[in-house]
Coordinates of C-alpha atoms in Angstrom, one line a residue:
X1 CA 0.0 -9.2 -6.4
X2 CA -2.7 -7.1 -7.3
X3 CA -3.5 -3.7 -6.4
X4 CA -6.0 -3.8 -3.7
X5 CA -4.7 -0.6 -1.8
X6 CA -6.7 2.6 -1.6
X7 CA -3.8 5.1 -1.8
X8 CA -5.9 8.3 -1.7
X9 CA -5.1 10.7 1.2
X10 CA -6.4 14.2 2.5
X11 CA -4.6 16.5 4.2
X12 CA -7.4 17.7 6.2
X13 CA -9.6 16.7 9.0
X14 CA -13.7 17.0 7.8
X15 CA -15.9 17.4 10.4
X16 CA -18.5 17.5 8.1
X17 CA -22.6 18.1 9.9
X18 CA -25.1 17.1 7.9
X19 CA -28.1 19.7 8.7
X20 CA -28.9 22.9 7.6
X21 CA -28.4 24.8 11.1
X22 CA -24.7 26.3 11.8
X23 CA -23.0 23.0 14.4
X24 CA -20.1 24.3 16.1
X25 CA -17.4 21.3 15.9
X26 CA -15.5 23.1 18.9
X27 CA -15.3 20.2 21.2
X28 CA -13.2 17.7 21.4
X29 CA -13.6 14.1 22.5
X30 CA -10.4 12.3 24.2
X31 CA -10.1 9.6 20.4
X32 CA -10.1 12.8 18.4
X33 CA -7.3 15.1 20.2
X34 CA -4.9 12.1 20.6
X35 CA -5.1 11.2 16.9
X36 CA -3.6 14.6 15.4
X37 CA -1.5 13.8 12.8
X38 CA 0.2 17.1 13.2
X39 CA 2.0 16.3 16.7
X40 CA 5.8 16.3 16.4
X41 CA 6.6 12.5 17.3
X42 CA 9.4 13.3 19.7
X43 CA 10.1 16.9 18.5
X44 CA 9.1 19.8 20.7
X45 CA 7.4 22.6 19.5
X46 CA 7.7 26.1 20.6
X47 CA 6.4 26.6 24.1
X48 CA 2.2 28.2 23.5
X49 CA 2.8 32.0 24.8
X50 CA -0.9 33.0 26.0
X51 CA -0.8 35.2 28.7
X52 CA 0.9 38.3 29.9
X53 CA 3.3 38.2 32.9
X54 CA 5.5 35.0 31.2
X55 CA 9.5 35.6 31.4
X56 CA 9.8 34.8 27.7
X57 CA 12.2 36.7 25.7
X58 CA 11.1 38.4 22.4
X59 CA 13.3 35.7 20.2
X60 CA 11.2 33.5 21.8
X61 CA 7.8 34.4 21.4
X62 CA 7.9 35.1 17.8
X63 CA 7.9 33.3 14.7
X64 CA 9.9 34.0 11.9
X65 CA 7.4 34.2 9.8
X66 CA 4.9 36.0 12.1
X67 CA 4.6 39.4 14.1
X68 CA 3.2 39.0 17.7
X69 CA 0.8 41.6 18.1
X70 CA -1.4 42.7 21.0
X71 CA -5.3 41.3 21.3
X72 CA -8.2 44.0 21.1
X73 CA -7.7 44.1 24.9
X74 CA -4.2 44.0 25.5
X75 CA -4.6 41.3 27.9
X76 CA -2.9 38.7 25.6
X77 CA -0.3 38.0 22.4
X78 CA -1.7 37.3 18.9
X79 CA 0.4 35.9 16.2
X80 CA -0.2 37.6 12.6
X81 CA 1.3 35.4 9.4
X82 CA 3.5 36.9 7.2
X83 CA 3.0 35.8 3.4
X84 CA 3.5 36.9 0.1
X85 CA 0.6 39.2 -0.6
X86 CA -0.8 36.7 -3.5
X87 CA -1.2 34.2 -0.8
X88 CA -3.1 36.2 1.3
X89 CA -7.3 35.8 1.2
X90 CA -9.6 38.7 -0.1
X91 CA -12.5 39.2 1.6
X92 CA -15.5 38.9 -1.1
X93 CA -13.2 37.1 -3.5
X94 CA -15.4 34.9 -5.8
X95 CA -13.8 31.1 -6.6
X96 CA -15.5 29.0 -9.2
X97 CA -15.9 26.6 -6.5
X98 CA -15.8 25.6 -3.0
X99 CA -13.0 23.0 -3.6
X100 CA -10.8 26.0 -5.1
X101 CA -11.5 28.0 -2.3
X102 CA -10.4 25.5 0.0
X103 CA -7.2 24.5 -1.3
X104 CA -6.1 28.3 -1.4
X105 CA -6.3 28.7 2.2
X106 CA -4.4 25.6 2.4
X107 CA -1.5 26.8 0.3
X108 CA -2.2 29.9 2.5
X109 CA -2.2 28.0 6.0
X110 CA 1.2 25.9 4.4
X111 CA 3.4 29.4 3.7
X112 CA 2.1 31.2 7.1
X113 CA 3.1 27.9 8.7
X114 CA -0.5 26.4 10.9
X115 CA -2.7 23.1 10.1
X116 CA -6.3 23.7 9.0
X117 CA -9.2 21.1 9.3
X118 CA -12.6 21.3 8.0
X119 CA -15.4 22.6 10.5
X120 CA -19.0 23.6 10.4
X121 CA -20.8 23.6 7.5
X122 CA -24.3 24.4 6.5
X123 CA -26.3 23.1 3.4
X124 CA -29.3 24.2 1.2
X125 CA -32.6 21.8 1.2
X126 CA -31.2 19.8 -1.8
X127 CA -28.1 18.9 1.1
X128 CA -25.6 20.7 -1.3
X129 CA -23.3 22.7 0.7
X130 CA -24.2 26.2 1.2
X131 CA -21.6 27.5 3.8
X132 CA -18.4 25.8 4.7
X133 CA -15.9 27.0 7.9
X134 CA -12.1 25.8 7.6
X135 CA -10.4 26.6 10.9
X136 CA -7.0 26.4 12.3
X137 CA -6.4 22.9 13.3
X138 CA -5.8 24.6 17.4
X139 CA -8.7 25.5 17.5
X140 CA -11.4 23.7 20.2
X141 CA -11.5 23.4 24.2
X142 CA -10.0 20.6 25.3
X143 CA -12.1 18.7 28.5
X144 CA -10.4 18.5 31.7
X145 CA -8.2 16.0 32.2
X146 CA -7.1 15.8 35.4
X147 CA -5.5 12.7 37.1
X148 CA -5.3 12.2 40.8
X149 CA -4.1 8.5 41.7
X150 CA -4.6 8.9 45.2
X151 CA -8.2 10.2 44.3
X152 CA -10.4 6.8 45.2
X153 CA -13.2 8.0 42.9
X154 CA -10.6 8.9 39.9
X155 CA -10.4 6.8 37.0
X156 CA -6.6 7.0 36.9
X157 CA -6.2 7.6 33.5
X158 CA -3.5 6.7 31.2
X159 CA -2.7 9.7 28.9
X160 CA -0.3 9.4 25.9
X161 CA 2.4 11.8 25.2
X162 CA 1.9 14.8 23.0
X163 CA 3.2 17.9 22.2
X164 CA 0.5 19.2 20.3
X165 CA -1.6 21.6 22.2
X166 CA -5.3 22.7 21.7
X167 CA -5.2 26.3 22.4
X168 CA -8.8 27.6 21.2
X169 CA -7.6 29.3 18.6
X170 CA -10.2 31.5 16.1
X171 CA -8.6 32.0 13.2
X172 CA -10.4 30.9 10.7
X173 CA -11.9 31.4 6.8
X174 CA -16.1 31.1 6.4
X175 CA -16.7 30.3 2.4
X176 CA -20.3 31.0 1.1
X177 CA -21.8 29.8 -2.3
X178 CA -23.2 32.4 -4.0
X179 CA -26.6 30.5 -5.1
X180 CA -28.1 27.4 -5.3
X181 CA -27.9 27.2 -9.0
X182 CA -24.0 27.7 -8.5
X183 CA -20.6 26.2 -7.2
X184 CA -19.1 29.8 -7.7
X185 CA -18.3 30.8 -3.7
X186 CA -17.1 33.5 -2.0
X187 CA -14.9 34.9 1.3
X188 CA -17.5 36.0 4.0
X189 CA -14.8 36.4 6.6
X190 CA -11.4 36.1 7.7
X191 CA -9.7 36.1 10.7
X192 CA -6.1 35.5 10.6
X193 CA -4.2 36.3 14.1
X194 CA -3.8 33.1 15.9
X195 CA -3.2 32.8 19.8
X196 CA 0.0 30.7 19.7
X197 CA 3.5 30.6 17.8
X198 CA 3.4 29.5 14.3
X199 CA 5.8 26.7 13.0
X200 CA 8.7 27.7 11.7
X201 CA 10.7 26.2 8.7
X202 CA 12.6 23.8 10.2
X203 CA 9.3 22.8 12.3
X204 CA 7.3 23.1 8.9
X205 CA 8.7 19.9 7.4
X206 CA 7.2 17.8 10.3
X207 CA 3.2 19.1 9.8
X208 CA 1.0 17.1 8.7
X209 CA 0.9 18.3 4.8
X210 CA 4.5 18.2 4.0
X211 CA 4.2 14.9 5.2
X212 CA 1.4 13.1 3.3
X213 CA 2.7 10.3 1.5
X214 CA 2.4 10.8 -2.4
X215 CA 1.3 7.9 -4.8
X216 CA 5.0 7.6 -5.5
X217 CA 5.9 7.0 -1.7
X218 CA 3.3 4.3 -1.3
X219 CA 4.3 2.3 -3.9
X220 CA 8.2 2.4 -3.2
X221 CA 7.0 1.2 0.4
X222 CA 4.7 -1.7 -1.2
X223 CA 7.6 -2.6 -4.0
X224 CA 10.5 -2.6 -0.7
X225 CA 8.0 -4.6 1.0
X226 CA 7.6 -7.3 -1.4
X227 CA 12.0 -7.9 -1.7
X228 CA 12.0 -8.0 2.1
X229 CA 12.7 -4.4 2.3
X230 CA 11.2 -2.9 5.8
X231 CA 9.5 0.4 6.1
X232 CA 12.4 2.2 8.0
X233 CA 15.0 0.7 5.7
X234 CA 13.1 1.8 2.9
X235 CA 12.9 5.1 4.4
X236 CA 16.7 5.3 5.0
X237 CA 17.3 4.4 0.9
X238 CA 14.3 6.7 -0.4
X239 CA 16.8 9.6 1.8
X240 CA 20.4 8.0 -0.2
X241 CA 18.3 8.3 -2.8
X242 CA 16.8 11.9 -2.4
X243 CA 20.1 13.2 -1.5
X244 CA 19.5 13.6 2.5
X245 CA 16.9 13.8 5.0
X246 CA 15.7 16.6 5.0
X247 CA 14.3 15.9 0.8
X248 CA 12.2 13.2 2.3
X249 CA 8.9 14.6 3.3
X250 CA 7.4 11.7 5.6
X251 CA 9.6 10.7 8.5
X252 CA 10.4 7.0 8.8
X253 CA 6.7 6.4 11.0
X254 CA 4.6 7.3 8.2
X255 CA 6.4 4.7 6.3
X256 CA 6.1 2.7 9.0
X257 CA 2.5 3.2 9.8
X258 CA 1.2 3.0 5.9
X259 CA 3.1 -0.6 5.9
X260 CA 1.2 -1.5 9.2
X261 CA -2.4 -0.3 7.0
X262 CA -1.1 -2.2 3.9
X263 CA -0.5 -5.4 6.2
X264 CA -4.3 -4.9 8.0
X265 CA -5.6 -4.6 4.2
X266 CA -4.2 -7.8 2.9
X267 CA -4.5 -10.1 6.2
X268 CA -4.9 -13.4 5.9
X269 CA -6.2 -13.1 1.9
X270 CA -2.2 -12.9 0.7
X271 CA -2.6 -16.6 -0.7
X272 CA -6.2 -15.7 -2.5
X273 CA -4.6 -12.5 -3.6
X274 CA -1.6 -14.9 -5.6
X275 CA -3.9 -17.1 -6.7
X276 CA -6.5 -14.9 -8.2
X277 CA -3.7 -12.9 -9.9
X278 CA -2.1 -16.6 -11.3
X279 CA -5.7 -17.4 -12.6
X280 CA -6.0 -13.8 -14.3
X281 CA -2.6 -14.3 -16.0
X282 CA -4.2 -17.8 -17.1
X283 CA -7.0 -16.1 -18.7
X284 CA -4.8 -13.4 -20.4
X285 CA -1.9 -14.8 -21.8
X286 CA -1.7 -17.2 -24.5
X287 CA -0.7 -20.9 -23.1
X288 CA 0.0 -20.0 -19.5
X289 CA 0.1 -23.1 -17.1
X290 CA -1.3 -22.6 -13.4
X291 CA -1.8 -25.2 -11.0
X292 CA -2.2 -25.3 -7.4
X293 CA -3.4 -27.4 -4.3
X294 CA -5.4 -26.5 -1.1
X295 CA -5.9 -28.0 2.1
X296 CA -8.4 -27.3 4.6
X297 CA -8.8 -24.1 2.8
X298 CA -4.3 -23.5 3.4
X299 CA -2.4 -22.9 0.2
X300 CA -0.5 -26.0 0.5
X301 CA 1.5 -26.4 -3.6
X302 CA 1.0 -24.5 -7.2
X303 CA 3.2 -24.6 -10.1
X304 CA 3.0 -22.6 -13.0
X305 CA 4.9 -22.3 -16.6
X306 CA 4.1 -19.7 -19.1
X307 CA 4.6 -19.7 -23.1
X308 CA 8.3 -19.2 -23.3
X309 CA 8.9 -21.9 -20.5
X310 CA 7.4 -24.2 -22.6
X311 CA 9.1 -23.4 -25.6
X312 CA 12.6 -23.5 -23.9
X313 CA 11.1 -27.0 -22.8
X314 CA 10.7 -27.9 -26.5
X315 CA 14.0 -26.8 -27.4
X316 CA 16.4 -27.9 -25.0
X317 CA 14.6 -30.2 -22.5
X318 CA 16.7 -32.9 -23.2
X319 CA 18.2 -32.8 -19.8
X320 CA 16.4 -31.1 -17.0
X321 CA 17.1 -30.5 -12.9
X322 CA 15.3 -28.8 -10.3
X323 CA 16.5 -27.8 -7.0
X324 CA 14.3 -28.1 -4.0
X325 CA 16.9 -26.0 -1.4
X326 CA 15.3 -22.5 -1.7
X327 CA 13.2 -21.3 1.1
X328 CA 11.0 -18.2 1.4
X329 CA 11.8 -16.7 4.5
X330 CA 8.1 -15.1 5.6
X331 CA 5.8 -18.4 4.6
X332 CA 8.8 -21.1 5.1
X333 CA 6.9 -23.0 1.5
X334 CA 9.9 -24.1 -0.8
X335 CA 10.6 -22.9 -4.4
X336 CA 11.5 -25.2 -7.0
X337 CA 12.7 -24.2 -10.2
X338 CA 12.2 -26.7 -13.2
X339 CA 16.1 -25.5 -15.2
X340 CA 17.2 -26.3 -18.4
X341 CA 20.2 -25.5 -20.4
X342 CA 20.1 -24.0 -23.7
X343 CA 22.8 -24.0 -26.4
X344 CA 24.9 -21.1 -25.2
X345 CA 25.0 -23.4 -21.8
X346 CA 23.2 -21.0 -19.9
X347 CA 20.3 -22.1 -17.5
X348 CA 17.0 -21.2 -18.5
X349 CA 13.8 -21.4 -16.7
X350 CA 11.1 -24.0 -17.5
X351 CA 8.4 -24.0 -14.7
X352 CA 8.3 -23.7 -11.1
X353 CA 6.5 -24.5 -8.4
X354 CA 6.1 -23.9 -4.4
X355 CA 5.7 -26.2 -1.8
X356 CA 4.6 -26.0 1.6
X357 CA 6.5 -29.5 2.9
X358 CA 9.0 -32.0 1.3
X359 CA 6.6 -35.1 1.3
X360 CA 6.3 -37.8 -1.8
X361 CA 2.8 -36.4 -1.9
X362 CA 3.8 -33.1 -2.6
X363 CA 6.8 -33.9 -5.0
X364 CA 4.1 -36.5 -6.9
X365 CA 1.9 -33.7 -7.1
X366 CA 4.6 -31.0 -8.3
X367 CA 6.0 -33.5 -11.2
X368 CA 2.4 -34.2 -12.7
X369 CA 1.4 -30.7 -12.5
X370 CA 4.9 -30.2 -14.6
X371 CA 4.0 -33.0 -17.4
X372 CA 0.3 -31.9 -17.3
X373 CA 2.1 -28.8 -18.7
X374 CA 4.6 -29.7 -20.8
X375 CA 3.3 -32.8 -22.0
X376 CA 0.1 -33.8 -24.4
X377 CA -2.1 -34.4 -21.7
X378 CA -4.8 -36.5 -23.9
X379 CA -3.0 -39.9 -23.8
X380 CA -1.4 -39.4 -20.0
X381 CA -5.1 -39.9 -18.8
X382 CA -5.6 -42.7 -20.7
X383 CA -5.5 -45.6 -18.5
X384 CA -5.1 -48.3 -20.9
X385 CA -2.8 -46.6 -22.0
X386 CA -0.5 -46.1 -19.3
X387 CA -0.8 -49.6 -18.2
X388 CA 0.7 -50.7 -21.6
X389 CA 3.4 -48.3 -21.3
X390 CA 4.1 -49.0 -17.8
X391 CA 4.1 -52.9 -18.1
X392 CA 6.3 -52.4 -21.4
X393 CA 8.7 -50.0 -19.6
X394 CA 9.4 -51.7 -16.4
X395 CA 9.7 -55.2 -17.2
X396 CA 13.2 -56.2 -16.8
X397 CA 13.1 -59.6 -18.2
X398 CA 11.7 -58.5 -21.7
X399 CA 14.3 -59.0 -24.9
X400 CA 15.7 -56.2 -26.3
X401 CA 14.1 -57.1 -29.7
X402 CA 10.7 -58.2 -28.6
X403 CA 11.1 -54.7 -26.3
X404 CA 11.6 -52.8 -29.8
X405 CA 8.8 -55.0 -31.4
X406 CA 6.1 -53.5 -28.6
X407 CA 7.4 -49.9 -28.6
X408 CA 6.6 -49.5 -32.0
X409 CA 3.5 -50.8 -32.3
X410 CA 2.7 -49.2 -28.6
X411 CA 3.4 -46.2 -30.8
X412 CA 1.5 -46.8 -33.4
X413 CA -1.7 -47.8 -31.6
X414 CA -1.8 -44.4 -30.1
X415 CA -0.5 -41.9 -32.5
X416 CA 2.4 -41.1 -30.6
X417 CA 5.3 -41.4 -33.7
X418 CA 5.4 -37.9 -33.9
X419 CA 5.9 -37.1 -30.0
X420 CA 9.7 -35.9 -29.8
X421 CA 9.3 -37.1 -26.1
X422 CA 8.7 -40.3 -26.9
X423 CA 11.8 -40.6 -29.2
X424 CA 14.3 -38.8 -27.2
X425 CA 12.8 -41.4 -24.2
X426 CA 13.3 -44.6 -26.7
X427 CA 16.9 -43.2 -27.5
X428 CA 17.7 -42.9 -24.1

């Protein structure tokens, strides 16, 4: 089939603001929290430690790869990220552009072990981007949600399951371009305690960045689809094949779900999609033979036959079967291979065709399609023609010598001496 799949993915969430006023993208609406890509699916994270006064022990308030440190007041716990010092942002450091200077407080976020999103932004009159805030993806006030279903005036509302919490969280990078005339930027600020645990290594594999599904991973899950391979068996080989688990970055739902977005992209256009990639192959390659039959706008037959089937046809078509017992499973339409054999008496291929029912119709259809192909076509629609041949051919009270007598000249009177089909047909 042909590509028709955009496989380009971001690891971030933009909530970009066109304007050239500051818009604080704080708030939440209810579509927005519950579509997180960084909850857990079924994994719990570590409990969110925001007050003083909880009975939580010190193993289980920390991160390994933070220190918990106390907030300018005292009144609550801060978590500080512990990286590699060439991780860590600069304050006033100048980037050559603003994409740079995003994706290294990605690879920052990634090693401390937090999500980021894109935030507020603020852009020159020309609407190029002056000033661009990427925050940690906890950050924001969730509304109240509050259920009471004994409450006549509540809406009852059904909430889904999620582990990922909001917890207003401010840290947080601001990038500024230096001019207008520039895409050099640089660090304006930088807070980096956060109010909540950071993942941890083991919980670092199931974020939303480790995750993302690379060009690679999309097209195993496209090429599994197409042998009848599902998404969570192909999931379960792409780990045999990895060596385990835990070398498989996307868990068996992001297969699943990309296979879901792949199936909503081709719909009902997966019989335009094989036609238009038959026609293209017609235009391309030297002598190719494609055929096929609509009804009420429902791919209902096609056959098709490309060079070499034709030259196997030439060569060894003296004797030729197809076999109309093969069903495709998804579409139920029957495959029927045209099969020769060549001198080594091994079957070779010499056309085939599919079928959406076993009617004369359809088989009439099939078997013209398959001498439109192999056959000169030029005489076949010739109608006086074919009523000569047909009334020489099926008369069963004609002599043997006046049925000689009229082949040859049928022969003549046509130009067909030199047909080897014709010849093997009289010898026959």
């Amino acid at each position: 089939m042909s590509d028709c799949f955009d496989y380009s993915s971001d690891d971030t969430e933009d909530d970009d603001q066109y304007g050239e006023e500051d818009v604080n993208c704080n708030e939440y609406d209810d579509d927005d929290f519950y579509k997180s890509d960084d909850q857990f699916d079924g994994r719990n994270q570590i409990s969110d430690y925001a007050s003083e006064g909880t009975n939580q022990t010190d193993s289980e308030e920390e991160s390994f790869n933070s220190n918990v440190v106390d907030s300018p007041g005292g009144k609550t716990k801060l978590w500080k990220p512990i990286v590699p010092k060439d991780f860590m942002p600069d304050v006033n450091a100048i980037y050559q552009s603003l994409e740079e200077a995003v994706e290294m407080y990605k690879l920052y976020a990634d090693k401390a072990g937090f999500g980021v999103r894109l935030n507020t932004v603020t852009r020159f009159g020309d609407k190029t981007i002056k000033k661009r805030y990427v925050v940690c993806n906890k950050m924001g006030k969730i509304p109240n949600r509050s259920t009471d279903t004994l409450d006549p005036e509540g809406n009852g509302r059904n909430k889904r399951n999620s582990n990922f919490k909001i917890t207003d969280c401010k840290a947080l990078i601001k990038f500024e371009r230096l001019h207008m005339q520039t895409n050099a930027c640089k660090i304006y600020e930088f807070e980096e305690n956060h109010n909540h645990p950071l993942e941890t290594k083991e919980e670092r594999r199931y974020s939303k960045r480790p995750r993302r599904l690379s060009y690679k991973d999309k097209e195993f899950i496209v090429r599994s689809s197409t042998s009848n391979i599902g998404a969570t068996k192909a999931h379960k080989l792409q780990a045999s094949l990895q060596g385990g688990y835990e070398n498989v970055g996307p868990e068996a739902i992001d297969y699943k779900n990309f296979r879901r977005k792949v199936g909503n992209i081709i719909g009902d256009k997966d019989a335009q999609l094989v036609v238009d990639k038959m026609n293209m192959r017609k235009d391309e390659f030297h002598n190719y033979t494609f055929e096929y039959k609509c009804v009420d706008s429902v791919l209902n037959a096609m056959f098709w036959a490309d060079e070499t089937d034709k030259l196997y046809y030439k060569e060894f078509g003296d004797v030729i079967s197809f076999d109309a017992t093969f069903r495709t499973n998804k579409y139920g339409m029957i495959f029927v291979p045209f099969t020769a054999i060549d001198n080594h008496k091994r079957p070779i291929n010499i056309g085939a065709g599919l079928l959406s029912n076993e009617s004369i119709e359809s088989y009439r259809w099939l078997l013209e399609g398959f001498l439109k192909a192999h056959v000169s076509a030029d005489f076949l629609k010739n109608t006086d023609f074919r009523k000569r041949f047909t009334k020489l051919v099926w008369n069963v009270y004609i002599e043997p010598e006046v049925f000689e007598s009229r082949w040859k000249l049928l022969m003549r009177k046509f130009k067909l001496q030199d047909k080897r089909w014709f010849k093997d047909m009289y010898r026959d």
